[in-house]
Amino acid sequence: MTRSAREVADYLGATLQGDSDVEISGVASPGRAQAGDLIYLDSPRHEDRIVKSAAKCVLARPGARLATKTVLEVADPKFAFVKAAHWLRPESERLAAVHATAIIGPDTRIAARVSIGPYVVIEEGSEIGAGTAIEAFCFVGRGSRVGESCRLHPRVTLYPGAQLGNRVEIHAGSVIGADGFGYVFGEGRHWKFPQIGSVTIGDDVEIGANSTVDRGSLDATEISRGVKIDNLVQIAHNVHVGEHSILAAQTGVSGSSTIGRGVIVAGQVGIGDHCTLEDGAVAGAQAGIPTGKTIRSGQTVWGTPARPLEKFKQQYAWFARLPELAARVRRLEEPSAK
């Protein structure tokens, strides 16, 4: 799709400075952009890269002066860039068809414009919403529901009874609804605690590759609307993740924990069982949150055990000085120092 700079400005509500007839057909980074690509400037320190870029049109904050460029002035260049990218490069329509090798069980309901790829298995009593694409080797267990305009990439597994909202995207290899990890020791061995709860994925959720969301044990595991989960994330039984929260790669959330609305969990965070991260909390990379701990609304924590960021930085500064301090203590303890 090719648009003029004026058309893009009108779509974004931007103020145009420069040639309104510049043609824009794609988006790119400054270093890889061609003349017809749109780029963006969100920090003055990158201005030199923008000026040297082959792109003719750039999104920038009001007042930016970039020689030889047509500038679209917006309050948030990065967000405007994302909106423009979706508009200029819409997803191609997938062929609505059921591959000959797919296995569709009885009493399933398949809506219009659904694409079902090679070797997909959809068990009895499942429901697939309109415009959804289920790619090769996916498994949809009995009684599951997949909403409208969803996309399951190859080898996604939905255990029986999994419930997906609309516009959910799950990347390759992820598993939704496996049994939680719960055992009770008695009579000399581990007995598996019942794993008979449900798992619900809300609208507009995206789950990365090879991530796992376990079903509830007796209750439900719930991933709310707009949540974004990275690759290689483990969500245990009975966990609730609030709307628009983000969980980065290699994070593990133990059972019965609650993550509020708009929470950010960075990479490799470990969250113990029965923890609470209140709305707007931030857990920095590799933070370790012990069992039962509450992170208050808006608080940023770091380290293991997780503690407020300012406290972590103070303690880490002393930690870095330990060799120096140890040397001073040794000198004080030497006989000649007495």
Coordinates of C-alpha atoms in Angstrom, one line a residue, residues 21-268:
D21 CA 3.3 14.5 -1.9
V22 CA 6.2 12.2 -0.6
E23 CA 5.1 8.6 -1.2
I24 CA 5.3 6.2 1.7
S25 CA 4.9 2.5 1.2
G26 CA 6.5 0.9 4.3
V27 CA 8.3 1.3 7.6
A28 CA 11.9 0.6 8.5
S29 CA 14.7 1.4 10.9
P30 CA 16.8 4.5 9.9
G31 CA 19.8 2.4 8.8
R32 CA 17.8 0.1 6.5
A33 CA 15.1 2.5 5.2
Q34 CA 14.6 3.2 1.6
A35 CA 13.2 6.5 0.3
G36 CA 9.6 5.3 0.6
D37 CA 9.9 4.1 4.1
L38 CA 8.6 5.9 7.2
I39 CA 10.9 6.2 10.2
Y40 CA 10.6 7.9 13.6
L41 CA 12.7 10.0 16.0
D42 CA 11.9 9.6 19.7
S43 CA 15.2 11.0 21.1
P44 CA 17.5 13.9 20.1
R45 CA 20.5 11.6 20.5
H46 CA 19.4 9.7 17.4
E47 CA 19.0 12.8 15.2
D48 CA 22.2 12.2 13.3
R49 CA 21.0 8.7 12.2
I50 CA 17.7 10.2 11.0
V51 CA 19.4 12.9 9.0
K52 CA 21.6 10.3 7.3
S53 CA 18.8 7.9 6.5
A54 CA 17.6 7.5 3.0
A55 CA 14.0 7.8 4.2
K56 CA 12.3 11.0 3.1
C57 CA 9.6 11.1 5.8
V58 CA 10.0 11.0 9.6
L59 CA 7.7 11.0 12.6
A60 CA 9.0 13.4 15.3
R61 CA 7.9 15.6 18.2
P62 CA 6.7 19.1 17.4
G63 CA 9.6 21.5 16.8
A64 CA 12.0 19.0 15.2
R65 CA 14.0 20.5 12.4
L66 CA 15.5 17.8 10.2
A67 CA 17.2 18.9 7.0
T68 CA 15.8 17.5 3.8
K69 CA 13.1 15.5 5.6
T70 CA 9.3 15.8 5.5
V71 CA 8.4 15.8 9.2
L72 CA 5.1 14.5 10.6
E73 CA 4.8 16.1 14.0
V74 CA 3.1 14.0 16.7
A75 CA 3.2 13.8 20.5
D76 CA 4.4 10.2 20.6
P77 CA 6.5 9.3 17.5
K78 CA 7.0 5.6 18.5
F79 CA 3.2 5.0 19.0
A80 CA 2.4 6.8 15.8
F81 CA 4.9 4.7 14.0
V82 CA 3.2 1.5 15.2
K83 CA -0.2 2.8 14.1
A84 CA 1.2 3.7 10.7
A85 CA 2.8 0.3 10.3
H86 CA -0.5 -1.5 10.9
W87 CA -2.2 0.8 8.4
L88 CA 0.5 0.6 5.7
R89 CA 1.3 -3.1 6.1
P90 CA -2.0 -4.9 7.0
E91 CA -1.9 -8.6 7.5
S92 CA -2.7 -10.6 4.3
E93 CA -5.9 -12.4 4.2
R94 CA -5.5 -16.2 4.8
L95 CA -7.4 -18.6 2.6
A96 CA -10.5 -19.8 4.4
A97 CA -10.3 -23.6 4.0
V98 CA -9.9 -26.8 5.9
H99 CA -6.9 -28.9 4.9
A100 CA -7.6 -32.4 3.8
T101 CA -5.4 -33.9 6.5
A102 CA -7.1 -32.0 9.4
I103 CA -9.2 -34.1 11.8
I104 CA -12.4 -32.4 12.9
G105 CA -14.4 -34.2 15.7
P106 CA -18.2 -34.4 15.9
D107 CA -20.3 -31.7 17.3
T108 CA -17.8 -29.0 16.6
R109 CA -18.8 -25.5 15.4
I110 CA -16.7 -23.9 12.8
A111 CA -17.7 -20.4 11.9
A112 CA -17.2 -18.6 8.5
R113 CA -13.8 -17.6 7.1
V114 CA -11.8 -20.1 9.2
S115 CA -8.5 -21.5 8.0
I116 CA -7.4 -24.9 9.4
G117 CA -4.0 -26.1 8.3
P118 CA -2.4 -29.5 7.7
Y119 CA -2.6 -32.2 10.5
V120 CA -4.7 -30.0 12.8
V121 CA -6.8 -32.0 15.3
I122 CA -10.0 -30.4 16.7
E123 CA -11.8 -32.6 19.2
E124 CA -15.5 -33.0 19.7
G125 CA -17.6 -30.2 21.1
S126 CA -15.1 -27.4 20.3
E127 CA -16.0 -24.0 18.8
I128 CA -13.9 -22.0 16.4
G129 CA -14.9 -18.3 15.8
A130 CA -15.1 -16.5 12.5
G131 CA -11.9 -15.4 10.8
T132 CA -9.6 -17.6 13.0
A133 CA -6.5 -19.3 11.6
I134 CA -5.3 -22.6 13.1
E135 CA -2.0 -23.5 11.6
A136 CA -0.3 -26.9 11.0
F137 CA -0.1 -29.5 13.7
C138 CA -2.2 -27.6 16.3
F139 CA -4.3 -29.5 18.8
V140 CA -7.6 -28.2 20.1
G141 CA -8.9 -30.4 22.9
R142 CA -12.6 -31.3 23.4
G143 CA -14.9 -28.6 24.5
S144 CA -12.5 -25.8 23.9
R145 CA -13.5 -22.4 22.5
V146 CA -11.4 -20.3 20.2
G147 CA -12.9 -16.8 19.6
E148 CA -13.0 -14.7 16.5
S149 CA -10.0 -13.5 14.5
C150 CA -7.5 -15.6 16.5
R151 CA -4.3 -17.1 15.2
L152 CA -2.7 -20.3 16.5
H153 CA 0.7 -20.7 15.0
P154 CA 2.1 -24.2 14.3
R155 CA 2.1 -26.8 17.1
V156 CA 0.0 -24.9 19.6
T157 CA -1.8 -27.2 22.1
L158 CA -5.0 -26.3 23.8
Y159 CA -5.9 -28.9 26.4
P160 CA -9.6 -29.8 26.8
G161 CA -11.9 -27.0 27.9
A162 CA -9.5 -24.1 27.2
Q163 CA -11.3 -20.8 26.5
L164 CA -9.8 -18.2 24.2
G165 CA -11.4 -14.8 23.6
N166 CA -11.3 -12.8 20.4
R167 CA -8.1 -11.7 18.5
V168 CA -5.9 -13.9 20.6
E169 CA -2.5 -14.8 19.0
I170 CA -0.5 -17.8 20.4
H171 CA 2.9 -18.5 18.9
A172 CA 4.5 -21.9 18.0
G173 CA 4.9 -24.6 20.6
S174 CA 2.9 -23.0 23.4
V175 CA 0.6 -25.1 25.6
I176 CA -2.6 -23.8 27.2
G177 CA -4.4 -25.8 30.0
A178 CA -1.9 -28.4 31.0
D179 CA -2.1 -29.7 34.6
G180 CA -0.7 -27.6 37.3
F181 CA 2.2 -28.8 39.5
G182 CA 0.6 -29.8 42.8
Y183 CA 1.2 -32.8 45.0
V184 CA 0.5 -33.9 48.5
F185 CA 2.8 -36.3 50.3
G186 CA 1.2 -39.2 52.2
E187 CA 1.5 -42.9 52.8
G188 CA 5.1 -42.8 51.6
R189 CA 4.6 -41.2 48.2
H190 CA 3.4 -38.0 46.3
W191 CA -0.3 -37.9 45.5
K192 CA -1.3 -35.6 42.7
F193 CA -3.7 -32.8 43.8
P194 CA -6.7 -32.6 41.5
Q195 CA -6.2 -30.4 38.5
I196 CA -9.7 -30.0 37.3
G197 CA -10.1 -26.2 37.0
S198 CA -10.3 -24.1 33.9
V199 CA -8.1 -21.7 31.9
T200 CA -9.4 -18.5 30.3
I201 CA -7.5 -16.3 27.9
G202 CA -9.1 -12.8 27.4
D203 CA -9.5 -10.7 24.2
D204 CA -6.4 -9.2 22.5
V205 CA -3.9 -11.4 24.4
E206 CA -0.6 -12.4 22.7
I207 CA 1.4 -15.3 24.0
G208 CA 5.0 -16.0 22.7
A209 CA 6.6 -19.2 21.5
N210 CA 7.0 -22.2 23.9
S211 CA 5.2 -20.6 26.8
T212 CA 2.8 -22.5 29.1
V213 CA -0.3 -21.5 30.9
D214 CA -1.6 -24.2 33.3
R215 CA -5.2 -24.8 34.1
G216 CA -6.5 -24.1 37.6
S217 CA -6.5 -26.9 40.2
L218 CA -10.0 -26.4 41.6
D219 CA -10.5 -22.8 40.4
A220 CA -9.5 -20.9 37.2
T221 CA -6.3 -19.6 35.7
E222 CA -7.2 -16.3 34.1
I223 CA -5.2 -14.1 31.6
S224 CA -7.1 -10.9 31.2
R225 CA -7.7 -8.7 28.2
G226 CA -4.7 -7.1 26.4
V227 CA -2.0 -9.1 28.3
K228 CA 1.2 -9.7 26.4
I229 CA 3.4 -12.7 27.3
D230 CA 6.8 -13.3 25.9
N231 CA 8.5 -16.5 24.9
L232 CA 9.4 -19.2 27.5
V233 CA 7.1 -18.0 30.2
Q234 CA 5.4 -20.3 32.8
I235 CA 2.1 -19.4 34.3
A236 CA 1.1 -21.8 37.0
H237 CA -2.4 -23.0 38.2
N238 CA -4.9 -20.5 39.7
V239 CA -2.8 -17.4 38.6
H240 CA -4.7 -14.3 37.7
V241 CA -3.0 -11.7 35.4
G242 CA -4.8 -8.4 35.1
E243 CA -5.5 -6.3 32.0
H244 CA -2.7 -5.0 29.8
S245 CA 0.1 -6.5 31.9
I246 CA 3.4 -7.6 30.3
L247 CA 5.5 -10.6 31.2
A248 CA 8.9 -10.9 29.6
A249 CA 10.9 -14.0 28.6
Q250 CA 11.9 -16.8 31.1
T251 CA 9.6 -15.5 33.8
G252 CA 7.9 -18.0 36.1
V253 CA 4.8 -17.3 38.1
S254 CA 4.0 -19.8 40.8
G255 CA 0.5 -21.0 41.7
S256 CA -2.3 -18.8 43.2
S257 CA -0.4 -15.5 42.6
T258 CA -2.2 -12.4 41.4
I259 CA -0.7 -9.9 39.0
G260 CA -2.7 -6.7 38.7
R261 CA -3.6 -4.4 35.9
G262 CA -0.8 -2.7 33.9
V263 CA 2.0 -4.6 35.7
I264 CA 5.4 -5.0 34.0
V265 CA 7.4 -8.1 34.8
A266 CA 10.9 -8.1 33.2
G267 CA 12.9 -11.1 32.0
Q268 CA 13.8 -14.0 34.2

